[in-house]
Coordinates of C-alpha atoms in Angstrom, one line a residue:
M1 CA 18.5 28.3 -2.1
H2 CA 19.1 24.9 -0.4
S3 CA 20.1 22.3 -3.1
L4 CA 18.1 19.2 -1.7
K5 CA 17.6 15.4 -3.1
A6 CA 15.2 13.5 -2.3
V7 CA 15.6 10.4 -0.7
T8 CA 13.6 7.0 -0.4
P9 CA 12.1 6.1 2.9
L10 CA 15.3 3.8 3.4
G11 CA 17.6 6.4 2.9
A12 CA 18.8 5.4 -0.5
S13 CA 18.8 7.5 -3.6
A14 CA 17.1 4.8 -6.0
P15 CA 14.5 2.3 -4.2
V16 CA 16.4 -0.5 -2.4
V17 CA 16.5 -4.4 -4.0
D18 CA 17.2 -7.5 -2.3
E19 CA 17.0 -11.0 -3.8
I20 CA 17.2 -13.8 -1.2
N21 CA 16.2 -17.3 -1.4
G22 CA 13.9 -16.9 -4.4
F23 CA 12.5 -13.4 -3.3
T24 CA 12.5 -10.5 -4.6
M25 CA 11.9 -7.3 -2.4
R26 CA 11.6 -3.8 -3.9
E27 CA 11.2 -0.3 -2.3
V28 CA 7.9 1.2 -4.3
V29 CA 8.6 5.0 -3.9
D30 CA 6.5 5.4 -7.4
R31 CA 3.0 5.6 -5.8
A32 CA 1.1 8.4 -4.0
L33 CA -1.4 7.3 -1.1
V34 CA -4.1 9.6 -0.4
S35 CA -7.0 8.9 2.9
V36 CA -10.2 9.2 1.8
A37 CA -13.2 9.6 4.1
A38 CA -16.5 9.8 3.5
R39 CA -18.2 13.0 5.2
K40 CA -21.7 12.2 7.3
G41 CA -24.1 11.1 4.4
Q42 CA -21.9 10.7 1.7
D43 CA -20.8 7.3 2.1
K44 CA -22.7 6.2 -0.9
A45 CA -22.0 8.9 -3.0
V46 CA -18.3 8.6 -1.9
A47 CA -17.9 5.0 -2.8
K48 CA -19.7 5.8 -6.2
I49 CA -17.3 8.4 -7.1
L50 CA -14.0 6.3 -5.8
A51 CA -15.3 3.4 -8.4
K52 CA -15.2 5.4 -11.2
L53 CA -11.3 6.6 -10.0
I54 CA -10.1 2.7 -9.7
D55 CA -12.5 2.0 -12.5
A56 CA -13.7 -1.0 -10.3
P57 CA -16.0 -1.9 -7.2
T58 CA -15.3 0.1 -4.2
P59 CA -13.3 -2.4 -1.8
Q60 CA -15.4 -3.9 0.8
A61 CA -13.8 -5.1 4.2
G62 CA -10.5 -7.0 4.3
H63 CA -10.1 -6.1 0.3
F64 CA -8.6 -3.6 -2.2
G65 CA -9.8 -2.9 -5.8
G66 CA -8.5 -1.4 -9.0
A67 CA -5.2 -1.7 -10.2
M68 CA -1.6 -0.7 -8.6
T69 CA -0.1 -0.1 -12.1
K70 CA 2.1 2.3 -13.5
S71 CA -1.1 4.2 -14.8
K72 CA -4.0 2.8 -12.7
S73 CA -5.3 3.7 -9.1
A74 CA -6.6 1.2 -6.7
A75 CA -7.9 1.9 -3.6
I76 CA -7.5 -0.2 -0.2
W77 CA -10.6 -0.2 2.3
M78 CA -9.4 0.9 5.7
A79 CA -12.5 1.3 7.7
P80 CA -16.6 1.9 7.2
A81 CA -16.4 5.1 4.7
Q82 CA -12.7 5.2 4.6
W83 CA -9.9 4.1 2.0
M84 CA -6.7 4.5 0.8
L85 CA -6.2 5.6 -2.4
D86 CA -3.1 4.3 -4.5
A87 CA -2.6 6.3 -8.0
P88 CA 0.5 6.7 -9.6
M89 CA 3.2 9.4 -8.3
K90 CA 3.0 10.7 -11.7
S91 CA -0.6 12.1 -10.7
R92 CA 0.9 13.1 -6.9
D93 CA 1.3 16.9 -8.1
D94 CA -1.6 18.4 -6.3
I95 CA -3.4 14.9 -6.4
T96 CA -5.6 16.3 -3.5
T97 CA -6.7 19.3 -5.4
S98 CA -7.8 17.5 -8.5
L99 CA -9.3 14.6 -6.1
A100 CA -11.6 17.9 -4.6
A101 CA -13.0 18.7 -7.3
E102 CA -13.6 14.8 -8.2
F103 CA -15.2 14.1 -4.2
G104 CA -17.2 18.2 -4.3
G105 CA -17.2 18.2 -0.7
K106 CA -18.2 14.9 0.0
A107 CA -15.1 13.5 1.3
S108 CA -11.9 14.7 3.5
L109 CA -9.1 13.6 1.7
T110 CA -5.2 14.0 3.2
D111 CA -2.1 13.2 0.8
Q112 CA -0.2 10.5 3.0
S113 CA 2.5 9.5 0.1
D114 CA 5.4 10.8 2.7
A115 CA 4.0 9.2 5.9
W116 CA 4.4 5.6 4.6
C117 CA 6.9 3.1 3.1
R118 CA 6.2 0.5 0.9
F119 CA 8.0 -2.8 0.0
E120 CA 6.7 -5.4 -2.8
I121 CA 8.0 -9.0 -2.3
T122 CA 7.6 -11.3 -5.3
G123 CA 8.6 -15.2 -5.0
P124 CA 7.0 -18.9 -4.8
Q125 CA 6.7 -18.9 -1.8
I126 CA 5.1 -16.3 -0.4
D127 CA 2.5 -17.8 1.9
R128 CA 5.6 -19.0 4.0
L129 CA 6.9 -15.9 3.8
C130 CA 3.8 -14.2 5.3
S131 CA 3.3 -17.1 8.0
L132 CA 7.2 -15.9 9.3
L133 CA 6.6 -12.2 9.0
C134 CA 3.1 -12.0 10.7
A135 CA 0.0 -13.0 12.5
V136 CA -1.8 -13.3 9.2
D137 CA -3.1 -16.9 7.9
P138 CA -1.8 -16.7 4.2
R139 CA -4.5 -19.2 3.4
R140 CA -7.4 -16.8 4.1
L141 CA -4.8 -13.5 2.6
T142 CA -5.5 -14.2 -1.5
A143 CA -5.2 -12.3 -4.5
G144 CA -7.6 -9.2 -3.7
C145 CA -7.4 -9.0 -0.3
A146 CA -5.7 -6.4 2.0
T147 CA -5.6 -6.5 5.7
R148 CA -3.8 -4.9 8.6
S149 CA -1.4 -6.3 10.8
S150 CA 1.6 -6.4 13.3
I151 CA 4.8 -7.0 11.8
E152 CA 7.3 -6.6 14.7
H153 CA 5.2 -4.7 16.7
I154 CA 4.8 -2.5 14.0
G155 CA 1.5 -1.6 12.4
A156 CA 1.2 -2.6 8.6
F157 CA -1.1 -3.5 5.4
L158 CA -0.5 -6.2 3.8
V159 CA -1.7 -6.2 0.2
R160 CA -2.2 -9.4 -1.6
L161 CA -1.6 -8.7 -5.6
G162 CA -1.5 -11.9 -6.7
R163 CA -0.3 -15.7 -5.7
T164 CA 3.2 -14.6 -5.7
K165 CA 3.1 -10.9 -5.2
L166 CA 2.7 -9.0 -1.8
H167 CA 2.9 -5.4 -0.7
V168 CA 3.4 -4.5 2.8
I169 CA 2.8 -0.7 3.4
G170 CA 4.0 0.9 6.9
P171 CA 5.3 3.9 8.7
R172 CA 8.2 5.7 6.8
S173 CA 9.7 6.3 10.2
S174 CA 9.8 2.4 10.7
A175 CA 11.1 1.3 7.1
A176 CA 14.1 0.4 8.3
S177 CA 12.8 -1.7 10.8
L178 CA 10.2 -3.3 8.3
H179 CA 13.3 -3.9 6.0
H180 CA 15.1 -5.7 8.2
A181 CA 11.7 -7.7 9.6
I182 CA 11.4 -8.8 5.8
T183 CA 14.4 -9.6 4.8
T184 CA 15.0 -11.6 8.1
A185 CA 11.8 -13.5 6.9
M186 CA 12.9 -14.2 3.4
T187 CA 16.5 -15.4 4.9
S188 CA 14.4 -17.6 7.4
S189 CA 11.9 -18.9 4.7
V190 CA 14.1 -22.1 3.8
Y191 CA 12.5 -25.6 4.9

């Protein structure tokens, strides 16, 4: 039997943390991601089930709902009748099977956890960082908003958790490139 050891998307044994110019960027590895797509004619039923799972209204276009905390789940709006469910990693063991029971065949579910990397960025100048990082107007990306954008030609999701907190979610295969883009923006953020 092989002795395998899990690594983070950046290839480390523990999440990478960078502190630059008042910003802290932390690699997030304790969240599971599952895509939820309502099957034909099941939009309202799936939205109702999802709202119950995240204990909040189902997010509409450009938003997320719920809480991204150690014990709570959230959902990010992806497209009409499609969301990305964000759940604590401890619940990941066979997460799609348990969710399939909740949705009762009304939605198609796919575990996306290993396909994505996530960076949590905190700091007082998140708007400035955002303006250096991508073409999203930071005045419109307020707490509770989520959007897609391109960062260094890499498709990514930006999720604004608060005035001083932002999550960047991108393809795991581009983790090092996203990390470089974010740390470069952190370094360049000084006026």
